[in-house]
Short mmCIF file of N, CA, C and O in Angstrom, two decimals:
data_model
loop_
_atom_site.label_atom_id
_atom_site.label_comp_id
_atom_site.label_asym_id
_atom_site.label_seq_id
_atom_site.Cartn_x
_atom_site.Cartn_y
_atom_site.Cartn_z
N UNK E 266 124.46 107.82 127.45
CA UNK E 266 123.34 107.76 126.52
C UNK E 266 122.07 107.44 127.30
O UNK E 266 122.14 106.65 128.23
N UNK E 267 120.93 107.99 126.98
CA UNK E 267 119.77 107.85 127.86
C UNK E 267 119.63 106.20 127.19
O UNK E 267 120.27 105.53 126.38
N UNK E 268 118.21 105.98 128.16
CA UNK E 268 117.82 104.59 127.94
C UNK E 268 116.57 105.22 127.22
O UNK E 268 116.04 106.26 127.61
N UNK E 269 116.01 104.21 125.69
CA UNK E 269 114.81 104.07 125.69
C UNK E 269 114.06 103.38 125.61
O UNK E 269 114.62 102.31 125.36
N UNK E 270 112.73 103.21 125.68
CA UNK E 270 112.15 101.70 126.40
C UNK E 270 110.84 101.64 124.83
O UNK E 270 110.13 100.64 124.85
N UNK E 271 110.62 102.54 123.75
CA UNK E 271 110.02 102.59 122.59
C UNK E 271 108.24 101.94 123.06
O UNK E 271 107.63 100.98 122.57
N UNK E 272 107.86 102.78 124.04
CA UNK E 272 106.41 102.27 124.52
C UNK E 272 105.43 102.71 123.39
O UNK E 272 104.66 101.87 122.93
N UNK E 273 105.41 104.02 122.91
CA UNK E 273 104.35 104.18 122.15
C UNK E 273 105.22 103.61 120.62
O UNK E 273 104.41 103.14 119.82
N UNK E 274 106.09 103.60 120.31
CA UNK E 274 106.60 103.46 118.68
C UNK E 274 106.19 101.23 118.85
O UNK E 274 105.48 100.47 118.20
N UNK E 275 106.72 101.12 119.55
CA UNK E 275 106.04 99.62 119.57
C UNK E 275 104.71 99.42 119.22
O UNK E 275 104.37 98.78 118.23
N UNK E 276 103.79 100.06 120.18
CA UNK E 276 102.15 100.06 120.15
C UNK E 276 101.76 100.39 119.11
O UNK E 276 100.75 99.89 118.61
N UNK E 277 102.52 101.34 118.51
CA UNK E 277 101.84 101.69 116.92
C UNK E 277 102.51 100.95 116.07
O UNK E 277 102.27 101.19 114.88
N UNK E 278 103.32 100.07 116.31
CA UNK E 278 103.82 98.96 115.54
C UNK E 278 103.10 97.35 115.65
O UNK E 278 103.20 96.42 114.85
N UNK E 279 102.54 97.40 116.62
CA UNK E 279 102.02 96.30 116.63
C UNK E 279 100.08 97.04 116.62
O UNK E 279 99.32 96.12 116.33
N UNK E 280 99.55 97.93 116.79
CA UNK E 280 98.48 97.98 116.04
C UNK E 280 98.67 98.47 114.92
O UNK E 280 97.54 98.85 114.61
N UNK E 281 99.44 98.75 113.97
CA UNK E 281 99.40 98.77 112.95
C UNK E 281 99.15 97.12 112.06
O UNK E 281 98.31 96.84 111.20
N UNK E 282 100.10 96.35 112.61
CA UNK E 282 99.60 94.41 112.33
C UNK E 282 98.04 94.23 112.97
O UNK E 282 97.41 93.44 112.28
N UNK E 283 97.43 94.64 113.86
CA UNK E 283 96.01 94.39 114.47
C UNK E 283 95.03 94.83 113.34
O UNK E 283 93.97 94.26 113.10
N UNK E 284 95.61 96.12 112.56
CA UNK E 284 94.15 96.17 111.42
C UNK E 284 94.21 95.70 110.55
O UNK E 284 93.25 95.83 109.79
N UNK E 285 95.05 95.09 110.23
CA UNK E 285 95.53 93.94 109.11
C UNK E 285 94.79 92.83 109.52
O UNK E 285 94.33 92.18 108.58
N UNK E 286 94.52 92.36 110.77
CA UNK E 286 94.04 91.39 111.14
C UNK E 286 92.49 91.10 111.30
O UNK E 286 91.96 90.00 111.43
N UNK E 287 91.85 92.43 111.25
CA UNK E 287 90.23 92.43 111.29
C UNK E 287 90.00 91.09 110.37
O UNK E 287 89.72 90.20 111.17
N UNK E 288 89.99 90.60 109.16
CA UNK E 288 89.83 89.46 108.12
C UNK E 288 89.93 88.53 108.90
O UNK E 288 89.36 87.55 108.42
N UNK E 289 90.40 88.31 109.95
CA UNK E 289 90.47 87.04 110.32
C UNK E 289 90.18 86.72 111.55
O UNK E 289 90.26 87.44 112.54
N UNK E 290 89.65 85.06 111.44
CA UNK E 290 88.93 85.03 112.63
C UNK E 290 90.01 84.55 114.02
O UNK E 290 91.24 84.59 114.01
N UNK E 291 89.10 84.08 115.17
CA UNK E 291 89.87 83.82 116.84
C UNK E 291 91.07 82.89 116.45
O UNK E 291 90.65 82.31 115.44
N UNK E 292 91.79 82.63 116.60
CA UNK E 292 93.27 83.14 117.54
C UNK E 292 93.99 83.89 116.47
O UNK E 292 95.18 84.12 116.66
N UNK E 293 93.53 84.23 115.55
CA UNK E 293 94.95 84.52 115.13
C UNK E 293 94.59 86.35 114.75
O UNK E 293 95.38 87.24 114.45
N UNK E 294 93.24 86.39 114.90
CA UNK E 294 92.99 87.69 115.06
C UNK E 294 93.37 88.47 116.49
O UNK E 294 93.55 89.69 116.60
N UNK E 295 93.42 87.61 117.41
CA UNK E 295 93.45 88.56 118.86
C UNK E 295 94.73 88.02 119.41
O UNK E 295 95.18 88.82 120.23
N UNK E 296 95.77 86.58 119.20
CA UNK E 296 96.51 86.71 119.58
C UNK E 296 98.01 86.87 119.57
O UNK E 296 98.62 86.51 118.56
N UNK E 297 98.77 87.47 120.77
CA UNK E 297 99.77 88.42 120.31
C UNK E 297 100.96 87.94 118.86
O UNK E 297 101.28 88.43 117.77
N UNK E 298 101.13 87.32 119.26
CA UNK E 298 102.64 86.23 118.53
C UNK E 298 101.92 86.38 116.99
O UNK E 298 101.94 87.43 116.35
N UNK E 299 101.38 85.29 116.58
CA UNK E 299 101.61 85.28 115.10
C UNK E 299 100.71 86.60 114.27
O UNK E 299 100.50 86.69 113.05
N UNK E 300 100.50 87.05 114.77
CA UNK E 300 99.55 88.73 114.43
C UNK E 300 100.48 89.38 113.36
O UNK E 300 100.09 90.32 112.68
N UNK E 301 101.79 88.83 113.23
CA UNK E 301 102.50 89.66 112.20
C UNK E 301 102.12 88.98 111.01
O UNK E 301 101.67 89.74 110.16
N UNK E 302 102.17 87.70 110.66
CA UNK E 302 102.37 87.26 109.55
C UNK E 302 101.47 87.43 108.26
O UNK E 302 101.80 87.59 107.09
N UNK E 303 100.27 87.34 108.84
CA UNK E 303 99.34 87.64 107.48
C UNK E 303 99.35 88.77 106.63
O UNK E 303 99.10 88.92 105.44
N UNK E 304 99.79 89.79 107.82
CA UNK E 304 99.44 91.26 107.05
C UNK E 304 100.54 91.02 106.17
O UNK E 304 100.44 91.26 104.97
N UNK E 305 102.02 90.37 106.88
CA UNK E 305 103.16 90.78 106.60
C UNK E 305 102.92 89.78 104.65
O UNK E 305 103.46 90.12 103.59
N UNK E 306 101.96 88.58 104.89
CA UNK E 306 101.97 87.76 103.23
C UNK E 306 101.29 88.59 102.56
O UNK E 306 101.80 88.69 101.45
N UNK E 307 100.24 89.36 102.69
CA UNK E 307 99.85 90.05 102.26
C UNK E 307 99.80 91.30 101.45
O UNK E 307 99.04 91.81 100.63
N UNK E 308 101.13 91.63 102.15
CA UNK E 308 101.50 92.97 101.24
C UNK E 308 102.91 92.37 100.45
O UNK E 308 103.57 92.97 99.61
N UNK E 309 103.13 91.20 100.92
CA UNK E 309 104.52 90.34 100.41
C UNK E 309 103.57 90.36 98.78
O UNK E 309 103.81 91.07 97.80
N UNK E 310 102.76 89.62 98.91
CA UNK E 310 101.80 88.80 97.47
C UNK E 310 101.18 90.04 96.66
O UNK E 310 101.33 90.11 95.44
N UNK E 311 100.45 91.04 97.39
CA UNK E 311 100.57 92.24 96.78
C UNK E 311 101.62 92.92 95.70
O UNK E 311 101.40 93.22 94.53
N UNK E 312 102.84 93.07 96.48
CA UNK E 312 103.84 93.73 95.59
C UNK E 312 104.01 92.95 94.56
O UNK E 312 104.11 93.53 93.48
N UNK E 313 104.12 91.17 94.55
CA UNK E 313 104.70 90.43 93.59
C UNK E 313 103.30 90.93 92.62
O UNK E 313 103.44 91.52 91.55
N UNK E 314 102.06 90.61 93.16
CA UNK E 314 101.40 90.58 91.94
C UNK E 314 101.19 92.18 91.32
O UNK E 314 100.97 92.17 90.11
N UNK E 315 101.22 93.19 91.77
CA UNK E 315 101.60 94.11 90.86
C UNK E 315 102.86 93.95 90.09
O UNK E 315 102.92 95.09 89.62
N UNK E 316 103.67 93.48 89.73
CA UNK E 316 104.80 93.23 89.11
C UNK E 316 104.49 92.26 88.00
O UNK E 316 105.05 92.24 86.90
N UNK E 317 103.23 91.20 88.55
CA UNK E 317 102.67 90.32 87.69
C UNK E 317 102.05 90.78 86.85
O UNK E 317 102.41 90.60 85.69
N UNK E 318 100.82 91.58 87.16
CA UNK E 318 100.44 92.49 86.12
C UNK E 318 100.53 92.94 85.65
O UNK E 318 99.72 93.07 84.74
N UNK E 319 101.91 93.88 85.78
CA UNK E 319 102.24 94.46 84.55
C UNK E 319 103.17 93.48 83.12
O UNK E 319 103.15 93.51 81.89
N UNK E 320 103.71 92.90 83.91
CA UNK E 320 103.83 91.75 83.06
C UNK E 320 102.64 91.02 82.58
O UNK E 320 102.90 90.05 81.87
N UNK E 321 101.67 91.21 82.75
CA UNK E 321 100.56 90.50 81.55
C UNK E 321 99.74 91.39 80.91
O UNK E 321 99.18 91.13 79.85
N UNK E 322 99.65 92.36 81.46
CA UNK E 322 99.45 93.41 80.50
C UNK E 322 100.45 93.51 79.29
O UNK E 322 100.05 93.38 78.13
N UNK E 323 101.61 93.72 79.56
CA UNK E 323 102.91 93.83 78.80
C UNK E 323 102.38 92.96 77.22
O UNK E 323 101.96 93.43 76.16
N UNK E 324 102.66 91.34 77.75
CA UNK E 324 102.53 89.95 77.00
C UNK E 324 101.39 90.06 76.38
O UNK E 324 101.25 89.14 75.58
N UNK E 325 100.11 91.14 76.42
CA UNK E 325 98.69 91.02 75.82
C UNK E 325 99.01 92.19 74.95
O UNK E 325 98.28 92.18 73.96
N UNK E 326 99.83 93.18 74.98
CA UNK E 326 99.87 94.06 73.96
C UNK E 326 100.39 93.60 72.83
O UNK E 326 100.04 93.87 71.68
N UNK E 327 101.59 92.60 73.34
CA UNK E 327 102.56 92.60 72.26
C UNK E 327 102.03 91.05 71.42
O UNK E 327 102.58 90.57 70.43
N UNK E 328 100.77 90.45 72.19
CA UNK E 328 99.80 89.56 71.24
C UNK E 328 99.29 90.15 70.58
O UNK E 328 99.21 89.87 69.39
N UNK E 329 98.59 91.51 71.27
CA UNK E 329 97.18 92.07 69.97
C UNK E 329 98.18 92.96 68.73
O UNK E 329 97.73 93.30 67.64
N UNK E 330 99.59 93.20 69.20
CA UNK E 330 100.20 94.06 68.18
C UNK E 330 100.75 92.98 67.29
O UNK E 330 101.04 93.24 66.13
N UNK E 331 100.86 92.04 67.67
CA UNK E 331 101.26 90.79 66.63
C UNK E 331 100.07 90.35 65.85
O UNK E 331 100.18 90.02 64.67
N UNK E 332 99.32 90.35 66.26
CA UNK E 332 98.38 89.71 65.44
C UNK E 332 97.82 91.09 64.25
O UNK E 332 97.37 90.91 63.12
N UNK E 333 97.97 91.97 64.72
CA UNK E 333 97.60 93.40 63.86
C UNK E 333 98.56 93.34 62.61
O UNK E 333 98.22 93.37 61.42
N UNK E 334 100.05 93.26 63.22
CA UNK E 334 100.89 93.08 61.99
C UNK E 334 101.05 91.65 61.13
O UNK E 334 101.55 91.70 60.00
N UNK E 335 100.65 90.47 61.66
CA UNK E 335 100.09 89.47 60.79
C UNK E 335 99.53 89.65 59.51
O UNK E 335 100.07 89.50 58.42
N UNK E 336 97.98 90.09 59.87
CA UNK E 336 96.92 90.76 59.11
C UNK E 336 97.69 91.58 58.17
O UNK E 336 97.24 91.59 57.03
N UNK E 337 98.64 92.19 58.37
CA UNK E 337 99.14 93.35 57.39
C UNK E 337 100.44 92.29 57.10
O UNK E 337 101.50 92.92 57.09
N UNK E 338 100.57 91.11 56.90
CA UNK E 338 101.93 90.60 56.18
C UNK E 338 103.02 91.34 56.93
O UNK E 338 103.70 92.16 56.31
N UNK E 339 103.15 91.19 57.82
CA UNK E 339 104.75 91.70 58.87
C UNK E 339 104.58 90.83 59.81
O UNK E 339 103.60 90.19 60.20
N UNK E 340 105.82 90.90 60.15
CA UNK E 340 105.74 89.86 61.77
C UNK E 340 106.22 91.12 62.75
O UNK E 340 106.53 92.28 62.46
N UNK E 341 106.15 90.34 64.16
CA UNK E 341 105.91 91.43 64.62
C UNK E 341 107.59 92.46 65.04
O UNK E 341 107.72 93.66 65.26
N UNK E 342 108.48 91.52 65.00
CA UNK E 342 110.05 91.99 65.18
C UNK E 342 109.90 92.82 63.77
O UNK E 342 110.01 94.03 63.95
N UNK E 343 109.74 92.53 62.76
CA UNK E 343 109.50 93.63 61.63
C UNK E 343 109.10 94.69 61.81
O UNK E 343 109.73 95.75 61.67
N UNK E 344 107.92 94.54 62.18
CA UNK E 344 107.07 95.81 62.70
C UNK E 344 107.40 96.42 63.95
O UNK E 344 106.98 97.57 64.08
N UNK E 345 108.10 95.91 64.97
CA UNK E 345 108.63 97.17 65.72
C UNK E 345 110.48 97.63 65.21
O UNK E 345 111.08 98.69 65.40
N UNK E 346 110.86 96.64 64.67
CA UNK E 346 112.25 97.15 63.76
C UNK E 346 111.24 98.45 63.02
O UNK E 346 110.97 99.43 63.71
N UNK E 347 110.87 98.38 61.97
CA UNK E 347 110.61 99.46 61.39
C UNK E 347 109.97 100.64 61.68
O UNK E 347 109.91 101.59 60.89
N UNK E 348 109.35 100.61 63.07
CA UNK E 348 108.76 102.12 63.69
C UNK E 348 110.04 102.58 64.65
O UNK E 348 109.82 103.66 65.21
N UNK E 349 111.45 101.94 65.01
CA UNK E 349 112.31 102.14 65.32
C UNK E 349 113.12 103.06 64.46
O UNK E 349 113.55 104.14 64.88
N UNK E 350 113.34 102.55 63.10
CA UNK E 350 113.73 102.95 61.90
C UNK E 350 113.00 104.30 61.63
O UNK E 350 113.55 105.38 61.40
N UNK E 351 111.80 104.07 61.68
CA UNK E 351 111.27 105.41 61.35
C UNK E 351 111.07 106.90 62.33
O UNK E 351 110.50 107.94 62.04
N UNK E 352 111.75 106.52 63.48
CA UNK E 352 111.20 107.27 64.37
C UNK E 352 110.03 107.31 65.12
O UNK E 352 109.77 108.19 65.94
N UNK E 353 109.45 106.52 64.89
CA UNK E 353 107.61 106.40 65.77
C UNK E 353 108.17 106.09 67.08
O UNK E 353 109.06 105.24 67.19
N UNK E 354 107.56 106.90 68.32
CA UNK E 354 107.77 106.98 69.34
C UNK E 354 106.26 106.20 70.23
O UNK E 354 105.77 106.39 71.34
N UNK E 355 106.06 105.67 69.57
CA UNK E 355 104.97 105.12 70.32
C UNK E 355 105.22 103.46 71.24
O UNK E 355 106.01 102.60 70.83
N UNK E 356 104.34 103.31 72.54
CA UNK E 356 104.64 102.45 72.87
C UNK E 356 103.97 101.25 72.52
O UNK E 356 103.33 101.30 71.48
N UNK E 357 103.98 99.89 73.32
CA UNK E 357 102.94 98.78 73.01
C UNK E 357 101.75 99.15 72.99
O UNK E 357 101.07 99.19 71.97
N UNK E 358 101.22 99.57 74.52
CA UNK E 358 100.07 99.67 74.61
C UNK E 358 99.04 100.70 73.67
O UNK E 358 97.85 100.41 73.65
N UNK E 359 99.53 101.90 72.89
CA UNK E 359 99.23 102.73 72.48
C UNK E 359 99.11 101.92 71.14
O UNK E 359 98.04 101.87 70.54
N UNK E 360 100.27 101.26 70.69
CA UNK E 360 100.04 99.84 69.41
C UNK E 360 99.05 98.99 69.00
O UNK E 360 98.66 98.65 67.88
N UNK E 361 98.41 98.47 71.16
CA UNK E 361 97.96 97.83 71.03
C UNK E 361 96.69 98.30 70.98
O UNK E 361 95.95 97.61 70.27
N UNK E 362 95.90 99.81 71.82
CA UNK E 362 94.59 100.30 71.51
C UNK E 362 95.03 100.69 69.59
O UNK E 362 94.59 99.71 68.99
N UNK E 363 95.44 101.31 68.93
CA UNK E 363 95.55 101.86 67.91
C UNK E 363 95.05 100.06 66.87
O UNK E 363 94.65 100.15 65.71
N UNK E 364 95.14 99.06 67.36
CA UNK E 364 94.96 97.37 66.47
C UNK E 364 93.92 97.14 66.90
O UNK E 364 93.13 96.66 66.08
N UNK E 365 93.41 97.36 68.35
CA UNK E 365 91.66 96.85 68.99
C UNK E 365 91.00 98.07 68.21
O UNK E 365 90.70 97.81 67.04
N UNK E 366 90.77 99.10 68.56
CA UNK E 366 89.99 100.15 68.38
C UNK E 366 89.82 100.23 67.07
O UNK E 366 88.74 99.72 66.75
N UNK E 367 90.70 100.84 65.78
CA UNK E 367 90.83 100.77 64.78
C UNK E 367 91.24 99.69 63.50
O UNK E 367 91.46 99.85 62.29
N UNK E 368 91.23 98.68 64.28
CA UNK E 368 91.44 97.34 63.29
C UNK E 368 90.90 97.48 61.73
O UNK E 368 91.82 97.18 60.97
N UNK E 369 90.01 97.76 61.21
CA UNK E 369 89.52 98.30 60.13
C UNK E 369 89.85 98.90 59.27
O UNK E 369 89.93 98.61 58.08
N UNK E 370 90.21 100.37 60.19
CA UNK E 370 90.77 101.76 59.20
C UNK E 370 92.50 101.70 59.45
O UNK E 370 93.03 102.50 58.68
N UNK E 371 93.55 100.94 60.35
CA UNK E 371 94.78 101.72 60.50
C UNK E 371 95.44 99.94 60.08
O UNK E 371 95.07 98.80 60.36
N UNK E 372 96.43 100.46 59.37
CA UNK E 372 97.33 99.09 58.63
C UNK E 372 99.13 99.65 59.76
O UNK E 372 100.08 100.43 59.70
N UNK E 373 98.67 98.80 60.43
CA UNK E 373 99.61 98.82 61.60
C UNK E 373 101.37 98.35 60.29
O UNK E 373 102.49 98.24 60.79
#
């Protein structure tokens, strides 16, 4: 089996962690060793908080769709039991613009 010694796949592995590092200032921007870690929390805290967000997006629909079916005497397990029942294919969020937008004219 040949030998390989990975000169350029390294280099582009470790400047790939170097532009991650522009944000930050002397030593930990220029030197070699801990150069992984920030980028590496960074896209760690990233992924969680997209996951977060959609989870609070989620929890704000299914407030403004509760409070829509309040107003109309339903709670809100009522009111998605019965668009289940009926076939309505609609989701929260579409629930929840259809209760902001039209609060007035649509009896959720």
């Amino acid at each position: 089996m040949a030998r390989v010694k990975r000169g350029t796949k390294r280099r582009a592995r470790r400047k790939k962690y170097l532009r991650g590092q522009k944000a930050f200032s002397s030593p930990r921007a220029s030197s070699t060793n801990p150069h992984k870690k920030p980028p590496i929390a960074r896209i760690v805290t990233a992924k969680r908080d997209r996951r977060v967000k959609k989870r609070e997006y989620r929890k704000l629909w299914i407030q403004r769709v509760g409070a829509a079916a309040r107003n109309n005497g339903l709670t809100y397990g009522q009111l998605i039991h019965g668009l289940k029942v009926a076939g309505v294919a609609l989701d929260r969020k579409v629930l929840a613009d259809i209760a902001v937008e039209d609060a007035a004219t649509s009896r959720l």
